Structures are given as structure tokens and as C-alpha cells.
Amino acid sequence: MTSAIMHRRRVGETISPLLGTENRPLSELLTVPRRLAADVVTGIDVPGFDNSSMDGFAVAADTLRGAAAADGIGPIPVTGQVAAGVHGGPVAPGTAVEIMTGAPLPPGTDTIVPIEATQPGRFGAAEITVDLDPETVEPGAFVRRRGSDVGVGTTVLRAGAELTPARLGVAAACGVGELEVVTLPRILVVSTGDEVADGADAGIHDANGVTLTAGLLRLGAEVERLRVRDDPRLLLEAVAATDADLVVSTGGISKGAREVVRLAADLDPDSAMVFEPIAMQPGGPQGCGRLAGRAWVALPGNPVSALISFEMFLRPALLGLDAEADARPAAHHRLAAGLDETPPASKLQVRRARLTDDGIVFVGGSRSHLLHSYAESTHLVFLPPVDAPESDRLFAPAGDRLKTWTID
């Protein structure tokens, strides 16, 4: 059997030629998830000038020390005001000016006194006294120095990073108007089988089309959905009529008599599909290659198998990750109790679980139709076999703690 990592490589090789890059304005990236295609280097300091971190009074530390009295500091004349967004004029020694949060420090000052540390404790007074110990006064109090967040020339974002709200904010703060991002292929999600077709006598609802489309849209892909009966010619014709770059199908790849994707591959003289069992449970049957003139990734039809296959193979490939990179936030956790069933020999078992104060607790069994258990879970848990191949070391435990991925 092929290992999970080996199949990840094959899926990655199928999808990587479909990934491109483009420059997009920052305003167009706020609602469309993307990953960076290139490093971002700031051309400015952030902050761009020394500024106040408090509403208060800008003053020189020497002024505060020079106005020290037995019962405090002052009185100190207040000669003006500096608001955020403007540069104030020079401040004479022995005086102070009102200053707002974010306003640049005016020349002649090096310290901020919070309004709460003054009397009368409000703006508009002709003079203030300061409730501070003169011995503790040091220049720079409550001042955000120029470049204290990032300095000019700093690489602030790395290629491959997901553009989270915080990272988009960093780009904006550095004055970056557009970013070079990875583009994804147009994807057609095909749910196969007479049972999901309209009017089926013993039909089922198409959960796979919904879960996969939702997952792909959250990666920023353009997605179209299609349901096709167990008719290989109809499948080829339906796919050929779309403008998809990549087809992701569910079902039709196992050992049955009506495995429509396998039958379609037999009909297509240009097919270059590889169907093989993967040493993984659930999600054993897999297919990958080209069919109907399209790159094609064929997933199993059971809903948990399809969703775990998406996490294991499609997500990392579309994110441009290395085959041995974690596709989700990873950690190691202990089981709160022992195993509730014996894992299969020589297969990587992927279980669904919740993280509690006592450790990982399995949710539901290992069966591949238990989608509700998946929806109730917070983590995927990896149970590799004792004889796991070296290529699957990504999923290895750490002592008595099992490898986990956090899932949405």
C-alpha cells in the first residue's frame, strides 16, 4: 500500500502546476483568503515618529526634575496642545503641552505624563502639578519610539504566510498597497452516484458536495458543484463542458461494479489516473492524475473519508505546503482514557476527538459515515501503526502523547 505522505506528494505534484501568482490590491484581499507568494519588506519605520501612548502632557524630563517640590512636581505652565495627525511646535523648557494618544512628540519634549497623574486631571488648565516621585522620572516614559514595532528594511511577512487579519493590518501599517499572492485553480466538485442524483428511489442528501465546497471556498478557491449519476460517459461530458482547471470527485473509485470514475478513466484514451489503496483509515481508496483533460483528485465517497482526505491531501497541496508539513495547527496530547477500539494493523488511523482538561477524548467511532461526530470534534488524532514507514514520521507520537491537528 502507498503511505499517506507518498500520496500527499502525488496530489501535490498534480496540483502545483495549477498554482499561480498575481498582485492584488489590499482592499480586494479583505474577504478572500490568500497566501503570500513573496516576502514583504517594509520601506518605512512603524511607528514613523516618536509618539504618545497616552492622553496627557508632553514635557521634558529635565522640566519635571527642575519643578520638584516637597509635595510633588510643579506647578508647570501648559502652553498648547498637540493632536494626533499634526506636528506641534517647539516646547520651551519649564513648560508642557497637552498631547493626545498617537500624536507626535513635539521638539523640546521627551516624556509623557498621563492625565491621570496630574492635578486638576483634565485638559484646559493653565498649569498642572504632577503626582509623581521626581526620583523616578526618566526620559521616554509613555513614549512609543520610532521603529519600535518594525524598522525600515525589516521582512515583516514571509512568502507562504496566510493573510490573516493581523497580517493584512501589518501590510497596511507599512504602507503596502498591494500584495503578490498565490492564485488557486478553478475547481469543480463532483459528487458521483445514482444515490445522490435527483429522483433516486433510495437517495441520500449530498453532504460531500457541501463540505468540500465549503472547505475550498475558505481557502479562497473559485468552486463549482456538480452531481453526476453512475454513467461514465455522462461524467466525461459534464466535466468537459466546464472551465474547471481541477476536478475533485467523491465516490466511484472503490471495488464495486459501478465505480463511475474508474469506468470513465477506462473510456478516456488520454486518461492518466492512478487508483491505489492508501494505508490510512478512513480514506483508503484514492485516485489522482488527469482525466477528461483536467487535473483530477478522486476521493472516497463516505463523508468522513472525503473530509479527512481533503485535510490530508487537498488542503496542503492547495496551500503549496511541503508533503511533510502540517496542514493545520499541530500539537501532541495525551488521551484522557485508553483506546476505545483496536487500530488497524499497518494503517495510519485518523480519529476525531475533543480536547478537554484531562486530555484528548475520542468523539464517535472510527467508521467513515459518522459525519456528526466529526462536526462535534475539535481535533484530528493520528494513530500510526507500530510498523509505520519512515515517510509517515509527520504523524508520529511524542512519547505517550499523540499527534493532533486542530480543525475548524
Coordinates of C-alpha atoms in Angstrom, one line a residue:
M1 CA 0.0 0.0 0.0
T2 CA 1.0 3.6 -0.6
S3 CA 1.7 5.7 2.6
A4 CA -0.2 8.9 3.3
I5 CA 2.8 11.0 2.8
M6 CA 3.5 9.4 -0.6
H7 CA 0.0 10.1 -1.7
R8 CA 0.3 13.7 -0.5
R9 CA 3.3 14.1 -2.7
R10 CA 1.4 12.7 -5.7
V11 CA -1.5 15.1 -5.1
G12 CA 0.9 18.0 -4.7
E13 CA 2.6 17.1 -8.0
T14 CA -0.8 17.1 -9.7
I15 CA -2.0 20.5 -8.3
S16 CA 1.3 22.5 -8.1
P17 CA 1.3 23.4 -11.8
L18 CA -2.1 24.9 -11.4
L19 CA -1.0 27.4 -8.7
G20 CA 0.0 30.9 -10.0
T21 CA 0.7 34.3 -8.6
E22 CA -0.8 37.7 -9.1
N23 CA -0.7 41.2 -7.5
R24 CA -3.9 42.2 -5.7
P25 CA -4.8 45.5 -4.0
L26 CA -5.1 45.1 -0.3
S27 CA -8.7 46.1 -0.5
E28 CA -9.5 43.0 -2.5
L29 CA -7.9 40.7 0.0
L30 CA -10.0 41.5 3.0
T31 CA -12.7 38.8 2.4
V32 CA -10.8 36.4 0.0
P33 CA -8.3 34.1 1.8
R34 CA -5.0 34.1 0.1
R35 CA -1.3 33.2 0.8
L36 CA 1.6 35.4 0.1
A37 CA 3.7 34.5 -2.9
A38 CA 6.7 36.7 -1.9
D39 CA 8.2 38.3 1.2
V40 CA 7.1 41.7 2.2
V41 CA 9.8 44.2 3.3
T42 CA 8.8 47.4 4.9
G43 CA 10.1 50.6 3.3
I44 CA 9.2 52.7 6.4
D45 CA 9.6 52.7 10.2
V46 CA 6.5 51.8 12.1
P47 CA 5.7 54.0 14.0
G48 CA 7.1 56.6 11.7
F49 CA 7.9 59.1 14.6
D50 CA 8.1 59.2 18.3
N51 CA 4.5 59.5 19.6
S52 CA 2.5 59.4 22.8
S53 CA 0.9 56.2 24.1
M54 CA -1.4 58.1 26.4
D55 CA -3.6 61.2 26.6
G56 CA -1.6 63.5 28.9
F57 CA 1.1 66.1 28.8
A58 CA 4.3 66.2 26.8
V59 CA 7.2 67.6 28.7
A60 CA 11.0 67.3 29.1
A61 CA 12.2 65.1 31.9
D62 CA 14.5 67.9 33.0
T63 CA 11.5 70.2 33.4
L64 CA 9.9 67.6 35.7
R65 CA 13.0 67.3 37.8
G66 CA 13.5 71.0 37.9
A67 CA 10.0 71.6 39.2
A68 CA 10.3 69.1 42.0
A69 CA 8.8 70.4 45.3
A70 CA 8.2 68.8 48.7
D71 CA 4.6 67.8 47.9
G72 CA 5.1 66.8 44.2
I73 CA 6.2 68.4 40.9
G74 CA 5.0 71.8 39.7
P75 CA 3.2 73.9 39.0
I76 CA 4.2 73.7 35.3
P77 CA 2.6 76.1 32.8
V78 CA 0.6 74.5 29.9
T79 CA 1.2 76.4 26.7
G80 CA -0.6 74.5 24.0
Q81 CA -2.0 71.2 22.6
V82 CA -0.9 68.6 20.1
A83 CA -3.5 66.4 18.5
A84 CA -2.9 63.1 16.6
G85 CA -2.1 63.7 12.9
V86 CA -0.3 67.0 13.3
H87 CA 3.3 68.1 14.4
G88 CA 3.4 70.6 17.2
G89 CA 5.8 73.4 17.6
P90 CA 8.8 73.5 19.9
V91 CA 8.0 73.4 23.7
A92 CA 10.0 75.8 25.8
P93 CA 12.0 74.5 28.9
G94 CA 9.9 74.6 32.0
T95 CA 6.6 74.2 30.2
A96 CA 4.3 71.4 29.0
V97 CA 1.7 70.9 26.3
E98 CA -1.4 68.8 26.2
I99 CA -1.0 65.8 23.9
M100 CA -3.4 63.1 22.6
T101 CA -2.7 59.4 22.1
G102 CA -0.7 58.9 18.9
A103 CA 0.3 62.5 18.5
P104 CA 4.0 63.1 17.6
L105 CA 6.2 64.3 20.4
P106 CA 6.9 68.0 19.8
P107 CA 10.5 69.3 19.8
G108 CA 11.8 70.0 23.3
T109 CA 9.9 67.1 25.0
D110 CA 10.9 63.5 25.7
T111 CA 8.4 62.3 28.3
I112 CA 4.6 61.9 28.6
V113 CA 2.8 62.4 31.9
P114 CA -0.6 60.7 31.8
I115 CA -3.5 63.0 32.5
E116 CA -4.5 60.7 35.5
A117 CA -1.1 61.6 37.2
T118 CA -1.8 65.3 37.2
Q119 CA -3.9 67.9 39.0
P120 CA -6.5 69.1 38.1
G121 CA -6.6 65.9 36.0
R122 CA -8.2 67.4 32.9
F123 CA -7.3 69.4 29.8
G124 CA -7.8 73.1 29.6
A125 CA -6.0 74.1 32.8
A126 CA -3.4 76.9 32.6
E127 CA -1.0 74.9 34.7
I128 CA -0.6 71.4 36.2
T129 CA 1.0 69.7 39.1
V130 CA 2.3 66.2 38.7
D131 CA 1.7 63.3 41.2
L132 CA 5.0 61.5 40.6
D133 CA 8.1 60.9 42.6
P134 CA 10.8 63.1 41.0
E135 CA 13.4 60.4 41.6
T136 CA 11.5 58.0 39.3
V137 CA 11.3 60.4 36.4
E138 CA 13.1 59.1 33.3
P139 CA 13.0 60.3 29.7
G140 CA 10.9 58.1 27.4
A141 CA 8.0 57.4 29.8
F142 CA 4.8 56.5 27.8
V143 CA 6.6 57.3 24.5
R144 CA 6.3 54.9 21.5
R145 CA 9.7 55.2 19.8
R146 CA 10.0 55.5 16.0
G147 CA 10.5 52.0 14.5
S148 CA 9.7 50.2 17.8
D149 CA 7.2 47.9 16.0
V150 CA 9.3 47.4 12.8
G151 CA 12.2 49.2 11.3
V152 CA 12.7 50.1 7.7
G153 CA 14.2 47.1 5.8
T154 CA 12.6 44.5 8.0
T155 CA 10.9 41.5 6.4
V156 CA 7.5 41.8 8.0
L157 CA 5.7 39.0 6.1
R158 CA 7.1 35.7 4.7
A159 CA 6.2 34.0 1.4
G160 CA 3.6 31.3 2.1
A161 CA 2.0 33.0 5.1
E162 CA -1.8 33.0 5.2
L163 CA -3.1 36.6 5.0
T164 CA -4.9 36.7 8.4
P165 CA -6.5 40.0 9.5
A166 CA -3.4 40.8 11.6
R167 CA -1.0 40.2 8.7
L168 CA -3.1 42.4 6.4
G169 CA -3.0 45.0 9.1
V170 CA 0.8 44.8 9.2
A171 CA 0.9 45.4 5.4
A172 CA -1.4 48.4 5.7
A173 CA 0.6 49.8 8.6
C174 CA 3.8 49.6 6.4
G175 CA 2.1 51.5 3.6
V176 CA 1.9 48.5 1.3
G177 CA -0.9 49.0 -1.2
E178 CA -0.9 45.6 -2.9
L179 CA 0.5 42.1 -2.3
E180 CA 1.7 39.3 -4.5
V181 CA -0.5 36.3 -3.7
V182 CA -0.9 32.7 -4.7
T183 CA -3.8 32.1 -7.0
L184 CA -5.8 28.8 -6.9
P185 CA -7.2 26.9 -9.8
R186 CA -10.9 26.9 -10.7
I187 CA -12.2 23.8 -9.0
L188 CA -15.2 21.6 -10.0
V189 CA -16.5 19.5 -7.1
V190 CA -18.3 16.4 -8.5
S191 CA -20.5 14.2 -6.3
T192 CA -21.0 10.9 -8.1
G193 CA -23.5 8.1 -7.7
D194 CA -27.1 7.3 -8.5
E195 CA -27.9 7.7 -4.8
V196 CA -27.2 11.5 -4.8
A197 CA -29.0 12.2 -8.1
D198 CA -32.4 13.8 -8.1
G199 CA -35.3 11.4 -8.0
A200 CA -33.3 8.4 -6.7
D201 CA -35.6 5.7 -5.2
A202 CA -33.2 5.2 -2.3
G203 CA -31.4 8.5 -2.4
I204 CA -29.3 10.3 0.1
H205 CA -28.5 14.0 0.5
D206 CA -25.2 15.3 -0.9
A207 CA -23.2 16.1 2.2
N208 CA -19.8 15.7 0.3
G209 CA -20.6 18.5 -2.1
V210 CA -21.4 20.9 0.7
T211 CA -18.4 20.0 2.9
L212 CA -15.8 20.1 0.2
T213 CA -17.2 23.3 -1.4
A214 CA -17.2 25.0 2.0
G215 CA -13.6 23.9 2.7
L216 CA -12.4 25.0 -0.8
L217 CA -14.1 28.4 -0.6
R218 CA -12.5 29.0 2.8
L219 CA -9.1 28.5 1.1
G220 CA -10.1 31.2 -1.5
A221 CA -10.8 29.0 -4.4
E222 CA -13.4 29.5 -7.1
V223 CA -15.7 26.5 -6.9
E224 CA -18.5 24.9 -9.0
R225 CA -20.6 21.9 -7.9
L226 CA -21.9 19.1 -9.9
R227 CA -23.8 15.8 -9.2
V228 CA -23.5 13.0 -11.7
R229 CA -25.2 9.6 -11.9
D230 CA -23.2 6.4 -12.3
D231 CA -22.8 7.0 -16.0
P232 CA -19.1 7.3 -17.1
R233 CA -19.9 8.9 -20.5
L234 CA -22.2 11.5 -18.8
L235 CA -19.4 12.2 -16.3
L236 CA -16.8 12.9 -19.0
E237 CA -19.3 15.0 -21.0
A238 CA -20.3 17.0 -17.9
V239 CA -16.7 17.8 -16.9
A240 CA -15.7 18.7 -20.4
A241 CA -18.5 21.3 -20.5
T242 CA -16.9 23.2 -17.6
D243 CA -14.0 25.6 -17.5
A244 CA -12.5 23.9 -14.4
D245 CA -8.8 23.5 -14.0
L246 CA -9.1 20.9 -11.3
V247 CA -11.8 18.3 -10.6
V248 CA -12.3 16.9 -7.1
S249 CA -14.7 14.0 -7.2
T250 CA -16.2 11.9 -4.4
G251 CA -17.1 8.2 -4.8
G252 CA -16.7 5.9 -7.8
I253 CA -13.2 4.7 -7.1
S254 CA -13.5 1.5 -4.9
K255 CA -14.1 -2.2 -5.8
G256 CA -17.7 -2.1 -6.8
A257 CA -19.3 -2.9 -10.2
R258 CA -20.4 0.7 -10.9
E259 CA -17.3 2.8 -9.9
V260 CA -18.0 5.6 -12.3
V261 CA -14.7 7.5 -12.0
R262 CA -12.7 4.3 -12.7
L263 CA -15.0 3.4 -15.6
A264 CA -14.6 6.9 -17.0
A265 CA -10.8 6.5 -16.9
D266 CA -11.2 3.3 -18.9
L267 CA -13.2 5.2 -21.5
D268 CA -10.9 8.2 -21.8
P269 CA -7.9 7.2 -24.0
D270 CA -5.9 10.1 -22.6
S271 CA -6.5 9.3 -19.0
A272 CA -3.5 9.2 -16.7
M273 CA -5.2 8.3 -13.5
V274 CA -3.6 6.3 -10.7
F275 CA -6.0 4.5 -8.4
E276 CA -4.5 2.9 -5.3
P277 CA -5.3 2.0 -1.7
I278 CA -3.7 4.2 0.9
A279 CA -2.5 2.8 4.2
M280 CA -4.9 5.1 6.1
Q281 CA -8.3 4.7 7.8
P282 CA -10.7 6.2 6.9
G283 CA -9.9 7.3 3.4
G284 CA -8.2 4.2 2.0
P285 CA -9.4 4.4 -1.7
Q286 CA -7.8 7.3 -3.5
G287 CA -7.2 8.4 -7.1
C288 CA -5.1 11.1 -8.7
G289 CA -3.9 12.2 -12.1
R290 CA -5.6 13.5 -15.3
L291 CA -9.0 12.7 -16.7
A292 CA -11.3 14.4 -19.2
G293 CA -8.4 16.8 -20.0
R294 CA -8.3 18.0 -16.4
A295 CA -6.2 17.6 -13.3
W296 CA -8.2 15.2 -11.1
V297 CA -8.2 14.2 -7.5
A298 CA -10.6 11.4 -6.7
L299 CA -11.7 11.0 -3.1
P300 CA -13.7 8.2 -1.5
G301 CA -17.5 8.6 -1.2
N302 CA -18.1 8.2 2.6
P303 CA -18.4 11.7 4.1
V304 CA -15.8 11.4 6.8
S305 CA -13.4 9.7 4.4
A306 CA -13.9 12.6 1.9
L307 CA -13.4 15.3 4.6
I308 CA -10.3 13.7 6.1
S309 CA -8.9 13.2 2.6
F310 CA -9.5 16.9 2.0
E311 CA -7.5 17.8 5.1
M312 CA -4.7 15.3 4.5
F313 CA -4.2 15.7 0.7
L314 CA -6.1 18.6 -0.9
R315 CA -5.5 21.3 1.8
P316 CA -1.7 21.0 1.9
A317 CA -1.5 20.9 -1.9
L318 CA -3.6 24.0 -2.5
L319 CA -1.7 25.8 0.2
G320 CA 1.6 25.0 -1.5
L321 CA 2.9 23.2 1.5
D322 CA 5.6 20.6 1.5
A323 CA 4.4 17.0 1.8
E324 CA 5.8 16.7 5.3
A325 CA 4.4 20.0 6.6
D326 CA 1.4 20.2 8.9
A327 CA -1.7 21.5 7.2
R328 CA -3.3 22.5 10.5
P329 CA -2.1 23.8 13.8
A330 CA -0.3 20.8 15.3
A331 CA 0.4 19.6 18.8
H332 CA 0.8 16.4 20.9
H333 CA -1.7 15.5 23.6
R334 CA -2.4 12.6 25.9
L335 CA -5.5 10.5 25.7
A336 CA -7.9 11.1 28.7
A337 CA -8.6 7.4 28.6
G338 CA -7.4 4.3 26.8
L339 CA -8.1 3.3 23.3
D340 CA -11.8 2.5 22.7
E341 CA -11.0 0.1 19.8
T342 CA -8.0 -1.6 18.3
P343 CA -6.4 0.4 15.5
P344 CA -6.0 -1.4 12.2
A345 CA -2.6 -3.1 11.6
S346 CA -0.2 -1.4 9.2
K347 CA -2.5 1.6 8.7
L348 CA -2.5 5.2 9.9
Q349 CA -5.8 5.7 11.7
V350 CA -7.2 9.2 11.9
R351 CA -9.7 9.7 14.7
R352 CA -11.9 12.6 15.6
A353 CA -11.7 14.0 19.2
R354 CA -12.3 16.9 21.5
L355 CA -9.6 18.4 23.7
T356 CA -10.6 18.5 27.4
D357 CA -8.8 19.5 30.6
D358 CA -8.0 15.8 31.1
G359 CA -6.7 15.3 27.5
I360 CA -8.0 14.1 24.2
V361 CA -11.4 12.3 24.2
F362 CA -12.5 10.5 21.1
V363 CA -15.8 11.5 19.6
G364 CA -17.7 8.7 18.0
G365 CA -16.0 5.6 16.5
S366 CA -13.7 5.2 13.5
R367 CA -16.5 4.5 11.0
S368 CA -16.3 6.6 7.9
H369 CA -20.0 7.6 7.8
L370 CA -20.1 9.3 11.2
L371 CA -20.1 12.9 10.0
H372 CA -22.0 14.3 13.0
S373 CA -19.1 13.0 15.2
Y374 CA -16.7 14.9 13.0
A375 CA -18.8 18.1 13.4
E376 CA -18.7 17.7 17.2
S377 CA -14.9 17.4 17.2
T378 CA -12.1 19.9 17.7
H379 CA -9.1 17.8 16.7
L380 CA -7.9 15.1 14.4
V381 CA -5.8 12.5 16.2
F382 CA -3.2 10.3 14.4
L383 CA -2.7 6.7 15.5
P384 CA 0.2 5.4 13.4
P385 CA 0.9 1.6 13.3
V386 CA 3.9 0.2 15.1
D387 CA 5.5 -0.6 11.8
A388 CA 4.8 2.9 10.3
P389 CA 7.1 3.8 7.4
E390 CA 9.7 6.4 7.9
S391 CA 7.9 8.6 5.4
D392 CA 5.0 9.0 7.8
R393 CA 7.1 10.4 10.6
L394 CA 5.0 13.6 10.4
F395 CA 2.2 11.7 12.3
A396 CA 4.4 10.1 14.9
P397 CA 3.6 10.4 18.6
A398 CA 5.9 12.1 21.1
G399 CA 6.3 9.6 23.9
D400 CA 2.8 8.9 25.3
R401 CA 1.3 11.9 23.6
L402 CA -0.4 11.5 20.2
K403 CA 0.0 13.9 17.3
T404 CA -3.1 16.1 16.7
W405 CA -4.3 18.8 14.3
T406 CA -6.8 21.5 15.3
I407 CA -9.7 21.6 12.9
D408 CA -12.4 24.2 12.4

